[in-house]
mmCIF file of C-alpha atoms in Angstrom:
data_model
loop_
_atom_site.group_PDB
_atom_site.id
_atom_site.type_symbol
_atom_site.label_atom_id
_atom_site.label_comp_id
_atom_site.label_asym_id
_atom_site.label_seq_id
_atom_site.Cartn_x
_atom_site.Cartn_y
_atom_site.Cartn_z
ATOM 1 C CA MET A 25 104.275 -58.441 -14.959
ATOM 2 C CA VAL A 26 106.743 -55.589 -15.077
ATOM 3 C CA THR A 27 106.614 -53.740 -18.360
ATOM 4 C CA GLN A 28 109.633 -51.546 -18.682
ATOM 5 C CA GLN A 29 110.501 -48.946 -21.267
ATOM 6 C CA ARG A 30 114.163 -49.083 -20.289
ATOM 7 C CA TRP A 31 115.669 -51.532 -17.792
ATOM 8 C CA THR A 32 118.521 -50.694 -15.441
ATOM 9 C CA GLU A 33 120.681 -53.286 -13.704
ATOM 10 C CA GLU A 34 118.864 -52.492 -10.459
ATOM 11 C CA ASP A 35 115.471 -52.992 -12.162
ATOM 12 C CA VAL A 36 116.479 -56.483 -13.287
ATOM 13 C CA LEU A 37 117.733 -57.458 -9.826
ATOM 14 C CA ARG A 38 114.572 -56.092 -8.148
ATOM 15 C CA ALA A 39 112.337 -57.935 -10.645
ATOM 16 C CA ILE A 40 114.172 -61.182 -9.855
ATOM 17 C CA ALA A 41 113.783 -60.576 -6.113
ATOM 18 C CA ARG A 42 110.029 -59.924 -6.551
ATOM 19 C CA GLY A 43 109.569 -63.025 -8.727
ATOM 20 C CA GLU A 44 108.660 -61.022 -11.834
ATOM 21 C CA ILE A 45 111.692 -62.626 -13.463
ATOM 22 C CA GLU A 46 111.943 -66.279 -12.507
ATOM 23 C CA VAL A 47 115.408 -67.824 -12.815
ATOM 24 C CA ARG A 48 115.228 -71.507 -13.770
ATOM 25 C CA ARG A 49 118.535 -73.331 -13.559
ATOM 26 C CA SER A 50 119.087 -76.513 -15.540
ATOM 27 C CA ALA A 51 121.867 -79.101 -15.348
ATOM 28 C CA ARG A 52 121.164 -79.945 -19.010
ATOM 29 C CA ARG A 53 121.898 -76.379 -20.097
ATOM 30 C CA LYS A 54 125.665 -75.925 -20.443
ATOM 31 C CA LYS A 55 126.378 -72.487 -21.958
ATOM 32 C CA THR A 56 123.314 -70.657 -23.221
ATOM 33 C CA ILE A 57 120.622 -68.665 -21.504
ATOM 34 C CA SER A 58 117.166 -67.836 -22.802
ATOM 35 C CA VAL A 59 114.271 -65.623 -21.795
ATOM 36 C CA SER A 60 110.640 -66.441 -22.426
ATOM 37 C CA LYS A 61 107.400 -64.974 -21.227
ATOM 38 C CA GLU A 62 104.705 -66.735 -19.312
ATOM 39 C CA LEU A 63 101.629 -64.976 -18.055
ATOM 40 C CA GLY A 64 102.693 -62.642 -15.287
ATOM 41 C CA THR A 65 106.423 -63.256 -15.484
ATOM 42 C CA TYR A 66 109.583 -63.566 -17.533
ATOM 43 C CA VAL A 67 111.421 -66.886 -17.292
ATOM 44 C CA LEU A 68 115.217 -66.756 -17.454
ATOM 45 C CA SER A 69 116.581 -70.241 -18.192
ATOM 46 C CA THR A 70 120.249 -70.657 -17.284
ATOM 47 C CA PRO A 71 122.923 -73.279 -16.648
ATOM 48 C CA VAL A 72 123.205 -74.316 -12.988
ATOM 49 C CA ARG A 73 126.414 -72.372 -12.379
ATOM 50 C CA TYR A 74 125.282 -69.162 -14.121
ATOM 51 C CA SER A 75 125.736 -66.054 -11.955
ATOM 52 C CA VAL A 76 123.051 -63.443 -12.476
ATOM 53 C CA GLU A 77 125.031 -60.849 -10.531
ATOM 54 C CA HIS A 78 128.203 -61.464 -12.560
ATOM 55 C CA ASN A 79 126.266 -61.178 -15.845
ATOM 56 C CA ILE A 80 123.875 -58.386 -14.861
ATOM 57 C CA ARG A 81 125.056 -55.981 -17.575
ATOM 58 C CA SER A 82 124.439 -58.452 -20.417
ATOM 59 C CA LEU A 83 121.094 -59.498 -18.852
ATOM 60 C CA THR A 84 120.032 -55.857 -18.665
ATOM 61 C CA ASN A 85 120.906 -55.417 -22.339
ATOM 62 C CA LEU A 86 118.902 -58.545 -23.161
ATOM 63 C CA PHE A 87 115.820 -57.279 -21.310
ATOM 64 C CA ASN A 88 116.112 -53.898 -23.041
ATOM 65 C CA ARG A 89 116.177 -55.626 -26.435
ATOM 66 C CA LEU A 90 113.089 -57.621 -25.443
ATOM 67 C CA ALA A 91 111.270 -54.500 -24.236
ATOM 68 C CA ALA A 92 111.958 -52.799 -27.575
ATOM 69 C CA ARG A 93 110.019 -55.494 -29.419
ATOM 70 C CA ASP A 94 107.406 -56.284 -26.765
ATOM 71 C CA HIS A 95 103.782 -56.355 -27.891
ATOM 72 C CA SER A 96 102.263 -58.356 -25.080
ATOM 73 C CA SER A 97 99.995 -55.996 -23.195
ATOM 74 C CA ALA A 98 96.251 -55.989 -23.686
ATOM 75 C CA GLU A 99 96.451 -52.381 -24.861
ATOM 76 C CA ASP A 100 99.128 -53.255 -27.410
ATOM 77 C CA LEU A 101 96.908 -56.022 -28.790
ATOM 78 C CA VAL A 102 93.941 -53.657 -29.184
ATOM 79 C CA GLY A 103 96.148 -51.030 -30.808
ATOM 80 C CA LEU A 104 97.650 -53.556 -33.195
ATOM 81 C CA ALA A 105 94.191 -54.771 -34.246
ATOM 82 C CA GLU A 106 93.149 -51.184 -34.933
ATOM 83 C CA GLU A 107 96.318 -50.580 -36.951
ATOM 84 C CA MET A 108 95.861 -53.766 -39.008
ATOM 85 C CA SER A 109 92.224 -52.878 -39.675
ATOM 86 C CA ARG A 110 93.219 -49.439 -40.954
ATOM 87 C CA ARG A 111 96.151 -50.720 -42.992
ATOM 88 C CA TYR A 112 94.508 -53.708 -44.689
ATOM 89 C CA PHE A 113 90.754 -53.176 -44.433
ATOM 90 C CA ASP A 114 90.300 -49.388 -44.520
ATOM 91 C CA GLY A 115 89.252 -49.549 -40.854
ATOM 92 C CA ARG A 116 86.101 -51.567 -41.677
ATOM 93 C CA LEU A 117 86.899 -54.745 -39.766
ATOM 94 C CA ARG A 118 87.022 -54.082 -36.041
ATOM 95 C CA PRO A 119 86.567 -56.684 -33.355
ATOM 96 C CA GLN A 120 84.124 -56.150 -30.530
ATOM 97 C CA SER A 121 86.960 -57.314 -28.282
ATOM 98 C CA ILE A 122 90.439 -58.775 -28.670
ATOM 99 C CA ARG A 123 92.375 -60.342 -25.821
ATOM 100 C CA TRP A 124 95.141 -62.733 -24.844
ATOM 101 C CA VAL A 125 93.988 -66.152 -23.626
ATOM 102 C CA THR A 126 95.717 -69.226 -22.229
ATOM 103 C CA ASN A 127 93.227 -71.878 -23.333
ATOM 104 C CA GLN A 128 94.103 -72.230 -27.033
ATOM 105 C CA ASN A 129 95.306 -75.726 -27.878
ATOM 106 C CA ILE A 130 98.745 -76.436 -29.323
ATOM 107 C CA SER A 131 97.611 -76.118 -32.956
ATOM 108 C CA ARG A 132 95.435 -73.009 -32.515
ATOM 109 C CA TRP A 133 96.995 -69.547 -32.504
ATOM 110 C CA ALA A 134 93.812 -67.495 -32.287
ATOM 111 C CA SER A 135 90.071 -67.737 -32.788
ATOM 112 C CA THR A 136 87.201 -65.483 -33.759
ATOM 113 C CA THR A 137 83.577 -65.744 -32.793
ATOM 114 C CA THR A 138 81.960 -64.178 -35.834
ATOM 115 C CA SER A 139 78.553 -63.797 -34.186
ATOM 116 C CA SER A 140 79.919 -61.624 -31.373
ATOM 117 C CA GLY A 141 83.003 -60.176 -33.066
ATOM 118 C CA ASP A 142 85.308 -61.397 -30.296
ATOM 119 C CA ILE A 143 88.913 -62.372 -31.080
ATOM 120 C CA ARG A 144 91.066 -64.416 -28.714
ATOM 121 C CA VAL A 145 94.812 -64.715 -29.267
ATOM 122 C CA SER A 146 96.987 -67.397 -27.696
ATOM 123 C CA HIS A 147 99.388 -66.029 -25.078
ATOM 124 C CA ARG A 148 102.069 -68.162 -26.786
ATOM 125 C CA LEU A 149 102.209 -65.488 -29.493
ATOM 126 C CA GLN A 150 103.538 -62.945 -27.013
ATOM 127 C CA ALA A 151 106.973 -64.371 -27.797
ATOM 128 C CA VAL A 152 106.843 -64.049 -31.617
ATOM 129 C CA PRO A 153 108.076 -61.133 -33.706
ATOM 130 C CA ARG A 154 105.534 -58.388 -34.334
ATOM 131 C CA TRP A 155 105.126 -59.207 -38.044
ATOM 132 C CA VAL A 156 104.013 -62.748 -37.153
ATOM 133 C CA LEU A 157 101.432 -61.447 -34.680
ATOM 134 C CA GLU A 158 100.256 -58.955 -37.320
ATOM 135 C CA THR A 159 99.497 -61.788 -39.752
ATOM 136 C CA VAL A 160 97.515 -63.708 -37.131
ATOM 137 C CA ILE A 161 95.472 -60.613 -36.329
ATOM 138 C CA VAL A 162 94.832 -59.885 -40.023
ATOM 139 C CA HIS A 163 93.696 -63.510 -40.426
ATOM 140 C CA GLU A 164 91.282 -63.169 -37.500
ATOM 141 C CA LEU A 165 90.010 -59.780 -38.687
ATOM 142 C CA ALA A 166 89.227 -61.377 -42.052
ATOM 143 C CA HIS A 167 86.997 -63.850 -40.190
ATOM 144 C CA LEU A 168 84.836 -60.913 -39.110
ATOM 145 C CA GLN A 169 83.806 -60.589 -42.749
ATOM 146 C CA ILE A 170 84.043 -64.194 -43.981
ATOM 147 C CA GLY A 171 83.717 -67.060 -41.509
ATOM 148 C CA PRO A 172 84.945 -70.189 -43.285
ATOM 149 C CA HIS A 173 88.404 -70.669 -44.821
ATOM 150 C CA SER A 174 87.228 -70.227 -48.407
ATOM 151 C CA LYS A 175 89.112 -68.852 -51.401
ATOM 152 C CA ALA A 176 87.511 -65.444 -50.804
ATOM 153 C CA PHE A 177 88.568 -65.599 -47.146
ATOM 154 C CA HIS A 178 92.201 -66.322 -48.031
ATOM 155 C CA GLU A 179 92.239 -63.483 -50.572
ATOM 156 C CA LEU A 180 91.157 -61.177 -47.758
ATOM 157 C CA ALA A 181 93.554 -62.590 -45.140
ATOM 158 C CA ASP A 182 96.474 -62.606 -47.585
ATOM 159 C CA ARG A 183 96.421 -58.821 -47.757
ATOM 160 C CA HIS A 184 99.239 -58.941 -45.228
ATOM 161 C CA PRO A 185 102.302 -59.462 -47.414
ATOM 162 C CA ARG A 186 103.985 -61.874 -44.995
ATOM 163 C CA GLN A 187 101.137 -64.362 -44.470
ATOM 164 C CA ALA A 188 103.080 -67.199 -46.148
ATOM 165 C CA ASP A 189 106.255 -66.398 -44.173
ATOM 166 C CA ALA A 190 104.275 -66.356 -40.925
ATOM 167 C CA LYS A 191 102.738 -69.738 -41.698
ATOM 168 C CA HIS A 192 106.231 -71.239 -41.988
ATOM 169 C CA TYR A 193 107.414 -69.399 -38.876
ATOM 170 C CA LEU A 194 104.471 -70.681 -36.829
ATOM 171 C CA GLU A 195 104.954 -74.250 -38.077
ATOM 172 C CA GLY A 196 108.553 -74.105 -36.833
ATOM 173 C CA PHE A 197 107.542 -72.383 -33.603
ATOM 174 C CA SER A 198 104.957 -75.084 -32.931
ATOM 175 C CA ALA A 199 107.446 -77.854 -33.704
ATOM 176 C CA GLY A 200 109.901 -76.255 -31.277
ATOM 177 C CA GLU A 201 107.242 -76.113 -28.557
ATOM 178 C CA GLN A 202 106.416 -79.788 -29.064
ATOM 179 C CA PHE A 203 110.089 -80.743 -29.056
ATOM 180 C CA SER A 204 110.762 -78.878 -25.804
ATOM 181 C CA ARG A 205 107.815 -80.658 -24.137
ATOM 182 C CA GLY A 206 108.966 -84.068 -25.376
#
């Protein structure tokens, strides 16, 4: 996948030509466009009659806004885990590994194997705001110290001030995913 610091109009057109941005046209879509990420590519969903070339300036602006909030690389995930460990656990809780995976089921956002210290994060979270991903990582880091979801575990995981907000966000995100599949 192309990871850009700053997109130009030519970059967007080249990425489309190479298949790094897949344009999916839909007769059901009348006015709006959307961009999502799937492993290895961006997906640009558009109405059937949408002209990429005619709208290249606004598309370029859209991709630049996405790049500014992107946290989807493996290196970003490792760095974010290190930052969350420092911020909320004085650097004590560090995974042996942390990586994006595609095999988490619809209700699972991440998982931790406490015996090995490995954390796996659903690739679906590449599309959420950073603060939501932070809360998931803090939750998984807490599992490195306390396995089960006990009161002591939640006291540890709730060190991130937006845990409750993220829970609501993820409930809505999951409902939206299920609705779009339906």
